[in-house]
Amino acid sequence: MPRRRFLRGIVFMGYVKGESPGQSSLFPPSLDELVPEDHPVRVIEAFVGALDLGELGFERAEAGVMGRPAYDPADLLKLYLYGYLNRVRSSRRLERECRRNVEVMWLLGKLAPDFKTIADFRRRNSQAFVQVCRAFVRFCAKAQLLGGELVAIDGSKFEAASSKRAVVTRRALAEESRRLEARIAQYLKSLDESDREEREEPINRQAVAAAIDELRARKADTDTAAQLLEELGDTQHVSGEPQARLMRTAHGKAVAYNVQSAVDAKHGLIVHHEVTNAGTDNAQLEPTAKAAQEALGGGPLSIVADAGYSNGTQFEACEQASLTPFVPLNRAPLHAGGAYFGTARFRYDASSDAYRCPAGKILALKQVNRGAMCRIYAARAEDCAACPIKSGCTGAKQRYIQRHWHEAAFERMQKRLALAPEMMSRRRSLAEHPFAQIKYDVMGDRGRMLLRNLRGARTEMALAVLARNLKRVIAILGTRNLVERLAAG
Ligand code: SF4
């Protein structure tokens, strides 16, 4: 009988009591009864069950006939998918989950691999994880979850496992070399002075010579490192993670990777992603758009991206591959000066490859600048000297106009954007949200990588993108529906 307490007429009935740990039960509940019918672990089970792991490139996809049995890659893959769906990425934490988490026990049949086995599996199957991520995109296409008409491309910086302290730059090495040089000079000067002067406390010449030798050795190392960087054509090196780069990120400069993603507009699913170490997005439009096109079946596709992707060469390459890009231009207006006529006042004639100015005079091709990828046109000095509107055109002897090699592609882009001004708001709503979900809902820790170098970062990102897409499809279809579709193949 629970002890009752009375307070001003209110009766307290005590607390809700759980079972004693030693309580035995006539029919103990099975693990299956403890995991609800619509729990996401059932999606993981159905998805992995439908995969051909050998075809995707997993090691030991076939059970061995000799020696100690290994863990089935399907079980370890399920464990990692569970981990990335629940912000548990480290192999040690996954090992703990195997021993205490009923959902993981259900998923793995109470198997409890040690952390080293778990970590080795992720390390050795990097490319296979990327293939699993693609297999889910193929399932989404088959399930008609992808529109295949418009794709938003965006890039985001993900911090690498290495910290900024591991970065060596050419500039820092040059500064260090100068600093060491100055210290060596200081020591030599003190030796000279001690030779000339009679000091009360003579300096320890042996100790000074040893210090100079050490500084010279350090300077030689610094100079060798600088020379090596120069020979490799690199401006920086991250010690222990040479493929990572110091980049500008949303949180200041950090050692990071630049992850590119292509998001299909129908349901916001990521159809392609790639981890790069490029500091900017400027060269990423064409490869990302073409890979997204391939993932969506190879048909014509509209692509929307921000001004960081503005690149005339890549605009043309996209157009030639039936990709229609919508990208704001990121270039300085080509005019002679703030107060002078802009290039829009000059008409280009492709047949004669020349411009006609507001006064009706011809600006002919004068020079080709391969470095800046442009052609330079000039009016005749005598035309400009006699021109009544010269003061509004140029302060120089004659007017020059620069034309980018891909100017026509820039002009077509400008027209496209003017006809579809809504594209930029669509880009924002489509492309930015998935990265926030990956960083905060899937990976945690702002998406900082645990594994090193491009191979490690690609493994982690494949798992993170797959987990994010799984979450999205569960939200769209519901767990039971998704499990049924996965089981139907
Ligand atoms: S200054 Fe020269 S280029 Fe400019 S409008 Fe006059 S003639 Fe044409």
XYZ file of N, CA and C in Angstrom, residues 239-458:
660
model
N 50.585 19.649 -42.395
C 51.371 18.529 -41.898
C 50.438 17.421 -41.396
N 50.626 16.194 -41.906
C 49.798 15.057 -41.491
C 48.521 14.920 -42.303
N 48.158 15.952 -43.057
C 46.954 15.863 -43.897
C 47.190 16.707 -45.155
N 48.119 16.247 -46.022
C 48.563 17.110 -47.119
C 47.483 17.480 -48.125
N 46.358 16.737 -48.144
C 45.323 17.084 -49.135
C 44.330 18.126 -48.616
N 44.402 18.451 -47.331
C 43.524 19.503 -46.804
C 44.147 20.860 -47.140
N 43.335 21.905 -47.102
C 43.829 23.249 -47.428
C 43.305 24.269 -46.428
N 44.138 25.278 -46.204
C 43.681 26.410 -45.390
C 42.745 27.242 -46.272
N 41.508 27.438 -45.825
C 40.509 28.134 -46.654
C 39.728 29.126 -45.809
N 39.066 30.049 -46.508
C 38.112 30.917 -45.830
C 36.838 30.123 -45.604
N 36.344 30.101 -44.368
C 35.076 29.421 -44.077
C 34.140 30.433 -43.414
N 32.940 29.998 -43.107
C 31.969 30.895 -42.455
C 32.457 31.302 -41.067
N 33.411 30.552 -40.509
C 33.912 30.845 -39.157
C 35.377 31.292 -39.191
N 35.764 31.969 -40.252
C 37.147 32.435 -40.369
C 37.989 31.422 -41.124
N 39.303 31.655 -41.133
C 40.189 30.743 -41.873
C 40.338 29.432 -41.113
N 40.257 28.328 -41.837
C 40.389 27.010 -41.187
C 40.912 26.016 -42.206
N 41.490 24.915 -41.700
C 41.895 23.822 -42.581
C 40.602 23.089 -42.940
N 40.323 22.970 -44.220
C 38.986 22.487 -44.600
C 38.987 21.818 -45.959
N 37.806 21.285 -46.305
C 37.533 20.781 -47.651
C 36.324 21.542 -48.180
N 36.239 21.640 -49.493
C 35.122 22.320 -50.133
C 34.204 21.244 -50.714
N 33.034 21.096 -50.110
C 32.110 20.046 -50.548
C 31.086 20.647 -51.509
N 30.967 20.027 -52.678
C 30.003 20.474 -53.682
C 28.779 19.574 -53.647
N 27.596 20.179 -53.779
C 26.393 19.342 -53.808
C 25.457 19.814 -54.906
N 24.679 18.875 -55.436
C 23.654 19.192 -56.437
C 22.331 18.673 -55.889
N 21.377 19.594 -55.703
C 20.110 19.238 -55.045
C 18.975 19.309 -56.069
N 18.252 18.213 -56.201
C 17.120 18.176 -57.134
C 15.949 18.975 -56.550
N 15.282 19.741 -57.431
C 14.267 20.675 -56.929
C 12.973 20.002 -56.485
N 12.685 18.788 -56.928
C 11.374 18.204 -56.621
C 11.171 17.997 -55.116
N 12.127 17.319 -54.463
C 11.978 17.058 -53.025
C 13.205 17.477 -52.223
N 14.121 18.209 -52.843
C 15.314 18.653 -52.111
C 16.286 17.533 -51.803
N 16.339 16.503 -52.642
C 17.284 15.399 -52.404
C 18.619 15.691 -53.085
N 19.692 15.313 -52.422
C 21.035 15.531 -52.993
C 21.305 14.407 -53.995
N 21.466 14.771 -55.272
C 21.653 13.733 -56.288
C 23.128 13.500 -56.598
N 23.953 14.462 -56.220
C 25.388 14.268 -56.419
C 26.139 15.144 -55.417
N 27.277 14.645 -54.942
C 28.142 15.485 -54.109
C 29.582 15.085 -54.388
N 30.480 15.991 -54.108
C 31.906 15.695 -54.285
C 32.702 16.491 -53.263
N 33.713 15.867 -52.689
C 34.596 16.577 -51.753
C 35.825 17.021 -52.527
N 36.119 18.310 -52.508
C 37.295 18.818 -53.218
C 38.170 19.595 -52.218
N 39.375 19.930 -52.658
C 40.183 20.823 -51.821
C 40.424 22.153 -52.543
N 39.500 22.492 -53.436
C 39.580 23.787 -54.139
C 39.140 24.898 -53.180
N 39.909 25.962 -53.154
C 39.599 27.056 -52.226
C 38.343 27.831 -52.597
N 37.962 27.817 -53.908
C 36.764 28.544 -54.352
C 35.892 27.615 -55.205
N 34.687 28.128 -55.547
C 33.750 27.327 -56.353
C 33.900 27.613 -57.844
N 34.817 28.494 -58.206
C 34.855 29.025 -59.562
C 34.983 27.975 -60.669
N 35.646 26.852 -60.386
C 35.833 25.828 -61.427
C 34.941 24.611 -61.191
N 33.908 24.743 -60.365
C 33.140 23.557 -59.963
C 31.807 23.389 -60.693
N 31.373 24.403 -61.437
C 30.034 24.337 -62.044
C 29.901 23.170 -63.031
N 30.807 23.137 -64.000
C 30.693 22.135 -65.064
C 30.784 20.694 -64.531
N 31.838 20.346 -63.724
C 31.894 18.949 -63.277
C 30.705 18.548 -62.400
N 30.258 19.462 -61.533
C 29.142 19.103 -60.642
C 27.851 18.974 -61.442
N 27.639 19.910 -62.388
C 26.405 19.873 -63.186
C 26.369 18.613 -64.057
N 27.499 18.258 -64.649
C 27.519 17.069 -65.515
C 27.297 15.788 -64.709
N 27.887 15.724 -63.506
C 27.680 14.540 -62.664
C 26.222 14.449 -62.223
N 25.598 15.593 -61.918
C 24.180 15.592 -61.520
C 23.316 15.146 -62.695
N 23.678 15.621 -63.877
C 22.928 15.244 -65.079
C 22.983 13.726 -65.287
N 24.174 13.168 -65.097
C 24.331 11.719 -65.262
C 23.480 10.972 -64.231
N 23.504 11.465 -62.977
C 22.719 10.807 -61.913
C 21.227 10.864 -62.214
N 20.828 11.862 -62.997
C 19.398 12.037 -63.284
C 19.004 11.472 -64.649
N 19.886 10.727 -65.252
C 19.507 10.043 -66.489
C 20.078 10.637 -67.756
N 20.767 11.776 -67.656
C 21.475 12.316 -68.824
C 20.682 13.275 -69.684
N 19.456 13.623 -69.313
C 18.646 14.532 -70.136
C 18.979 15.999 -69.908
N 18.296 16.904 -70.629
C 18.516 18.337 -70.426
C 18.145 18.737 -69.004
N 18.851 19.733 -68.476
C 18.687 20.088 -67.057
C 18.962 21.577 -66.880
N 18.182 22.223 -66.025
C 18.501 23.610 -65.658
C 19.307 23.586 -64.371
N 20.301 24.458 -64.299
C 21.209 24.488 -63.160
C 21.179 25.886 -62.567
N 21.026 25.986 -61.261
C 21.087 27.299 -60.635
C 22.189 27.290 -59.567
N 23.011 28.354 -59.566
C 24.116 28.435 -58.600
C 24.384 29.905 -58.293
N 25.186 30.178 -57.258
C 25.443 31.575 -56.903
C 26.606 32.160 -57.718
N 26.908 33.444 -57.474
C 27.886 34.146 -58.309
C 29.300 33.584 -58.179
N 29.560 32.809 -57.132
C 30.878 32.194 -56.975
C 31.191 31.234 -58.108
N 30.167 30.794 -58.839
C 30.352 29.831 -59.937
C 30.456 30.525 -61.296
N 30.454 31.855 -61.305
C 30.489 32.599 -62.571
C 31.792 32.306 -63.316
N 31.677 31.662 -64.469
C 32.858 31.243 -65.228
C 32.429 31.031 -66.678
N 32.860 31.932 -67.561
C 32.419 31.908 -68.959
C 32.722 30.598 -69.653
N 33.926 30.042 -69.422
C 34.306 28.781 -70.072
C 33.321 27.690 -69.679
N 32.985 27.665 -68.388
C 32.102 26.596 -67.913
C 30.652 26.839 -68.319
N 30.262 28.099 -68.463
C 28.898 28.379 -68.977
C 28.751 27.740 -70.358
N 29.755 27.972 -71.205
C 29.681 27.439 -72.573
C 29.690 25.916 -72.570
N 30.556 25.331 -71.726
C 30.641 23.864 -71.670
C 29.301 23.278 -71.213
N 28.642 23.937 -70.261
C 27.335 23.464 -69.789
C 26.311 23.541 -70.916
N 26.300 24.676 -71.605
C 25.318 24.846 -72.688
C 25.495 23.763 -73.757
N 26.755 23.423 -74.047
C 27.010 22.400 -75.066
C 26.570 21.009 -74.612
N 26.410 20.814 -73.281
C 26.012 19.504 -72.758
C 24.521 19.486 -72.388
N 23.722 20.371 -72.995
C 22.272 20.467 -72.718
C 21.977 20.830 -71.266
N 22.880 21.568 -70.660
C 22.656 22.077 -69.306
C 22.427 23.581 -69.427
N 21.358 24.085 -68.813
C 21.090 25.524 -68.903
C 21.401 26.166 -67.559
N 22.543 26.853 -67.457
C 22.897 27.426 -66.156
C 22.228 28.780 -65.894
N 21.894 29.025 -64.634
C 21.403 30.336 -64.183
C 22.349 30.766 -63.060
N 23.305 31.613 -63.399
C 24.340 32.005 -62.433
C 24.575 33.516 -62.542
N 24.407 34.278 -61.467
C 24.700 35.719 -61.563
C 26.159 35.957 -61.927
N 26.394 36.980 -62.728
C 27.773 37.237 -63.168
C 28.567 37.902 -62.051
N 29.799 37.481 -61.962
C 30.681 38.016 -60.923
C 31.887 38.642 -61.605
N 31.691 39.806 -62.194
C 32.789 40.443 -62.923
C 32.617 41.957 -62.871
N 33.730 42.649 -62.889
C 33.683 44.112 -62.867
C 33.132 44.600 -64.191
N 32.283 45.636 -64.190
C 31.783 46.148 -65.463
C 32.943 46.647 -66.314
N 32.892 46.321 -67.590
C 34.003 46.690 -68.461
C 33.785 48.086 -69.050
N 34.228 49.064 -68.368
C 34.174 50.406 -68.962
C 35.434 51.161 -68.573
N 35.653 52.254 -69.245
C 36.933 52.939 -69.089
C 37.065 53.651 -67.757
N 36.000 54.002 -67.111
C 36.072 54.719 -65.835
C 34.684 55.023 -65.374
N 34.513 55.376 -64.082
C 33.197 55.533 -63.501
C 32.292 56.479 -64.285
N 32.841 57.597 -64.767
C 31.985 58.610 -65.380
C 31.796 58.388 -66.882
N 32.505 57.451 -67.475
C 32.479 57.272 -68.929
C 31.425 56.261 -69.374
N 31.158 56.266 -70.704
C 30.159 55.340 -71.263
C 30.517 53.897 -70.890
N 29.514 53.132 -70.481
C 29.731 51.708 -70.211
C 29.775 50.934 -71.516
N 30.196 49.680 -71.463
C 30.318 48.873 -72.706
C 28.961 48.617 -73.344
N 27.890 48.734 -72.535
C 26.555 48.510 -73.108
C 26.265 49.527 -74.226
N 26.965 50.660 -74.213
C 26.735 51.681 -75.261
C 27.471 51.332 -76.565
N 28.300 50.306 -76.525
C 29.078 49.914 -77.713
C 28.480 48.624 -78.265
N 28.177 48.589 -79.562
C 27.538 47.400 -80.154
C 28.590 46.515 -80.805
N 28.546 45.220 -80.447
C 29.518 44.281 -81.016
C 28.925 43.635 -82.253
N 29.710 43.534 -83.308
C 29.266 42.855 -84.532
C 30.162 41.630 -84.735
N 29.546 40.427 -84.553
C 30.343 39.194 -84.615
C 30.912 38.970 -86.014
N 30.190 39.360 -87.085
C 30.661 39.059 -88.449
C 31.956 39.817 -88.767
N 32.065 41.065 -88.267
C 33.307 41.815 -88.551
C 34.257 41.800 -87.351
N 33.835 41.169 -86.259
C 34.621 41.119 -85.015
C 35.111 42.522 -84.639
N 34.161 43.439 -84.489
C 34.512 44.828 -84.139
C 33.351 45.460 -83.376
N 33.637 46.530 -82.651
C 32.596 47.276 -81.931
C 32.287 48.565 -82.698
N 31.066 49.063 -82.527
C 30.718 50.389 -83.061
C 30.378 51.260 -81.856
N 30.993 52.433 -81.768
C 30.838 53.290 -80.579
C 29.590 54.178 -80.681
N 29.220 54.923 -79.634
C 28.022 55.780 -79.696
C 28.113 56.849 -80.789
N 29.337 57.181 -81.214
C 29.475 58.168 -82.297
C 29.506 57.497 -83.665
N 29.290 56.187 -83.724
C 29.228 55.466 -84.992
C 30.584 55.053 -85.533
N 31.665 55.219 -84.773
C 33.000 54.835 -85.251
C 33.307 53.379 -84.872
N 34.269 52.816 -85.609
C 34.621 51.398 -85.416
C 35.758 51.250 -84.393
N 35.604 50.275 -83.478
C 36.708 49.883 -82.588
C 37.169 48.504 -83.070
N 38.344 48.447 -83.694
C 38.830 47.186 -84.274
C 39.677 46.422 -83.260
N 39.846 45.104 -83.556
C 40.657 44.263 -82.663
C 42.096 44.749 -82.665
N 42.632 44.969 -81.459
C 43.988 45.506 -81.363
C 44.947 44.463 -80.780
N 44.437 43.668 -79.800
C 45.354 42.794 -79.067
C 44.570 41.648 -78.426
N 45.247 40.490 -78.253
C 44.622 39.360 -77.543
C 45.418 39.125 -76.270
N 44.749 39.164 -75.123
C 45.422 38.923 -73.842
C 45.045 37.533 -73.346
N 45.955 36.574 -73.574
C 45.633 35.178 -73.236
C 45.529 34.982 -71.732
N 46.372 35.669 -70.970
C 46.352 35.534 -69.504
C 45.002 35.926 -68.934
N 44.478 37.050 -69.413
C 43.186 37.538 -68.901
C 42.021 36.992 -69.716
N 42.307 36.133 -70.707
C 41.299 35.519 -71.575
C 40.376 36.577 -72.195
N 41.001 37.617 -72.764
C 40.149 38.642 -73.371
C 40.799 39.202 -74.638
N 39.962 39.856 -75.469
C 40.412 40.542 -76.678
C 40.196 42.024 -76.450
N 41.154 42.816 -76.919
C 41.071 44.259 -76.674
C 40.843 44.975 -78.007
N 39.822 45.827 -78.012
C 39.451 46.575 -79.226
C 39.758 48.053 -78.982
N 40.157 48.779 -80.043
C 40.500 50.199 -79.882
C 39.918 51.035 -81.016
N 39.466 52.238 -80.647
C 39.016 53.194 -81.667
C 40.256 53.849 -82.284
N 40.117 54.468 -83.467
C 41.269 55.170 -84.068
C 41.454 56.487 -83.332
N 42.706 56.827 -83.029
C 43.000 58.044 -82.257
C 42.462 59.294 -82.969
N 42.527 59.290 -84.329
C 42.041 60.489 -85.043
C 40.527 60.622 -84.923
N 39.800 59.481 -84.896
C 38.338 59.538 -84.726
C 37.998 60.146 -83.361
N 38.708 59.660 -82.319
C 38.415 60.132 -80.955
C 38.795 61.616 -80.800
N 39.914 62.011 -81.437
C 40.358 63.406 -81.313
C 39.321 64.369 -81.889
N 38.624 63.907 -82.930
C 37.638 64.782 -83.585
C 36.226 64.568 -83.039
N 36.081 63.742 -82.047
C 34.737 63.339 -81.572
C 34.112 64.419 -80.676
N 32.874 64.829 -80.926
C 32.228 65.856 -80.097
C 31.814 65.335 -78.714
N 31.702 64.013 -78.551
C 31.270 63.486 -77.245
C 32.423 62.774 -76.508
N 33.638 63.081 -76.888
C 34.805 62.380 -76.313
C 34.865 62.527 -74.785
N 34.445 63.705 -74.267
C 34.559 63.915 -72.817
C 33.720 62.914 -72.027
N 32.665 62.370 -72.672
C 31.836 61.367 -71.979
C 32.331 59.956 -72.223
N 33.387 59.817 -73.045
C 33.803 58.469 -73.461
C 35.154 58.062 -72.879
N 36.122 58.936 -72.966
C 37.452 58.572 -72.462
C 38.307 59.824 -72.207
N 39.201 59.695 -71.261
C 40.144 60.776 -70.989
C 41.468 60.513 -71.684
N 41.589 59.308 -72.313
C 42.832 58.956 -72.998
C 42.766 59.413 -74.457
N 43.827 59.066 -75.203
C 43.857 59.469 -76.617
C 42.759 58.774 -77.414
N 42.484 57.539 -77.054
C 41.456 56.780 -77.754
C 40.775 55.833 -76.766
N 39.618 55.310 -77.159
C 38.847 54.439 -76.271
C 39.166 52.962 -76.556
N 39.325 52.199 -75.460
C 39.554 50.751 -75.564
C 38.364 50.015 -74.954
N 38.099 48.815 -75.481
C 37.053 47.939 -74.917
C 37.657 46.541 -74.783
N 37.421 45.916 -73.630
C 37.870 44.518 -73.453
C 36.697 43.587 -73.669
N 36.938 42.514 -74.355
C 35.865 41.518 -74.559
C 36.388 40.156 -74.126
N 35.698 39.553 -73.157
C 36.095 38.226 -72.679
C 35.894 37.209 -73.785
N 36.739 36.173 -73.819
C 36.603 35.136 -74.847
C 35.201 34.535 -74.844
N 34.594 34.512 -73.651
C 33.259 33.896 -73.556
C 32.194 34.960 -73.290
N 32.423 36.139 -73.856
C 31.491 37.253 -73.643
C 30.067 36.875 -74.068
N 29.975 36.137 -75.177
C 28.643 35.768 -75.686
C 27.905 34.916 -74.658
N 28.659 34.032 -73.985
C 28.029 33.185 -72.950
C 27.571 34.051 -71.781
N 28.372 35.069 -71.418
C 27.966 35.977 -70.340
C 26.695 36.729 -70.731
N 26.644 37.141 -72.000
C 25.460 37.904 -72.458
C 24.210 37.027 -72.450
N 24.376 35.788 -72.891
C 23.214 34.868 -72.875
C 22.753 34.646 -71.433
N 23.735 34.525 -70.527
C 23.401 34.312 -69.108
C 22.601 35.493 -68.570
N 23.055 36.696 -68.915
C 22.373 37.892 -68.432
C 20.915 37.921 -68.900
N 20.704 37.548 -70.162
C 19.337 37.536 -70.710
C 18.491 36.491 -69.995
N 19.081 35.303 -69.773
C 18.327 34.225 -69.098
C 17.878 34.668 -67.715
N 18.820 35.293 -66.978
C 18.506 35.705 -65.599
C 17.435 36.791 -65.584
N 17.490 37.684 -66.597
C 16.489 38.755 -66.658
C 15.104 38.180 -66.904
N 15.033 37.059 -67.641
C 13.731 36.435 -67.929
C 13.246 35.540 -66.790
N 14.153 35.149 -65.864
C 13.757 34.247 -64.762
C 14.315 34.766 -63.436
N 13.834 35.933 -62.970
C 14.412 36.513 -61.746
C 14.147 35.672 -60.488
N 13.155 34.759 -60.561
C 12.817 33.943 -59.382
C 13.877 32.865 -59.101
N 14.781 32.636 -60.069
C 15.751 31.544 -59.928
C 16.647 31.708 -58.695
N 16.992 32.938 -58.372
C 17.931 33.131 -57.255
C 17.279 32.788 -55.915
N 15.989 33.108 -55.757
C 15.352 32.740 -54.486
C 15.138 31.223 -54.439
N 14.912 30.601 -55.600
C 14.797 29.136 -55.617
C 16.130 28.507 -55.210
N 17.218 29.097 -55.697
C 18.545 28.572 -55.348
C 18.751 28.560 -53.837
N 18.416 29.715 -53.223
C 18.618 29.819 -51.768
C 17.813 28.766 -51.022
N 16.547 28.629 -51.387
C 15.696 27.711 -50.636
C 16.101 26.257 -50.859
N 16.690 25.966 -52.031
C 17.036 24.570 -52.330
C 18.413 24.165 -51.813
N 19.402 25.023 -52.056
C 20.795 24.568 -51.912
C 21.357 24.710 -50.513
N 20.905 25.694 -49.764
C 21.599 25.979 -48.499
C 21.116 25.099 -47.340
N 19.820 24.757 -47.347
C 19.255 23.981 -46.242
C 19.930 22.602 -46.066
N 20.142 21.823 -47.160
C 20.756 20.502 -46.977
C 22.118 20.547 -46.278
N 22.934 21.563 -46.577
C 24.247 21.636 -45.923
C 24.090 21.883 -44.426
N 23.123 22.733 -44.055
C 22.894 22.992 -42.626
C 22.450 21.704 -41.934
N 21.589 20.937 -42.607
C 21.137 19.671 -42.009
C 22.308 18.714 -41.824
N 23.176 18.637 -42.842
C 24.316 17.710 -42.741
C 25.236 18.129 -41.594
N 25.504 19.430 -41.484
C 26.457 19.893 -40.464
C 25.906 19.760 -39.046
N 24.613 20.065 -38.871
C 24.102 20.131 -37.504
C 23.240 18.938 -37.111
N 22.457 18.356 -38.061
C 21.582 17.231 -37.698
C 22.259 15.883 -37.891
N 23.154 15.788 -38.885
C 23.742 14.481 -39.193
C 25.128 14.332 -38.556
N 26.017 15.277 -38.840
C 27.400 15.123 -38.360
C 27.600 15.728 -36.979
N 26.948 16.837 -36.684
C 27.216 17.548 -35.435
C 28.590 18.189 -35.503
N 28.993 18.896 -34.470
C 30.316 19.513 -34.405
C 30.588 20.360 -35.654
N 29.555 21.023 -36.177
C 29.622 21.876 -37.376
C 30.179 21.130 -38.591
N 30.071 19.809 -38.552
C 30.497 19.014 -39.702
C 31.988 18.779 -39.779
N 32.686 18.940 -38.677
C 34.143 18.717 -38.717
C 34.454 17.231 -38.964
N 35.372 17.013 -39.902
C 35.698 15.632 -40.284
C 36.466 14.924 -39.172
N 36.256 13.613 -39.072
C 37.050 12.807 -38.147
C 38.191 12.126 -38.902
N 37.968 11.846 -40.190
C 38.969 11.120 -40.980
C 39.797 12.095 -41.805
N 41.031 11.695 -42.075
C 41.969 12.619 -42.738
C 42.036 12.418 -44.248
N 42.470 13.495 -44.903
C 42.707 13.516 -46.348
C 41.426 13.322 -47.154
N 41.553 13.473 -48.473
C 40.357 13.439 -49.329
C 39.628 12.110 -49.206
N 40.391 11.025 -49.127
C 39.761 9.709 -49.036
C 38.881 9.616 -47.783
N 39.425 10.054 -46.645
C 38.652 10.017 -45.392
C 37.451 10.942 -45.451
N 37.683 12.170 -45.978
C 36.584 13.141 -46.042
C 35.487 12.638 -46.975
N 35.891 11.958 -48.057
C 34.874 11.444 -48.999
C 34.053 10.326 -48.352
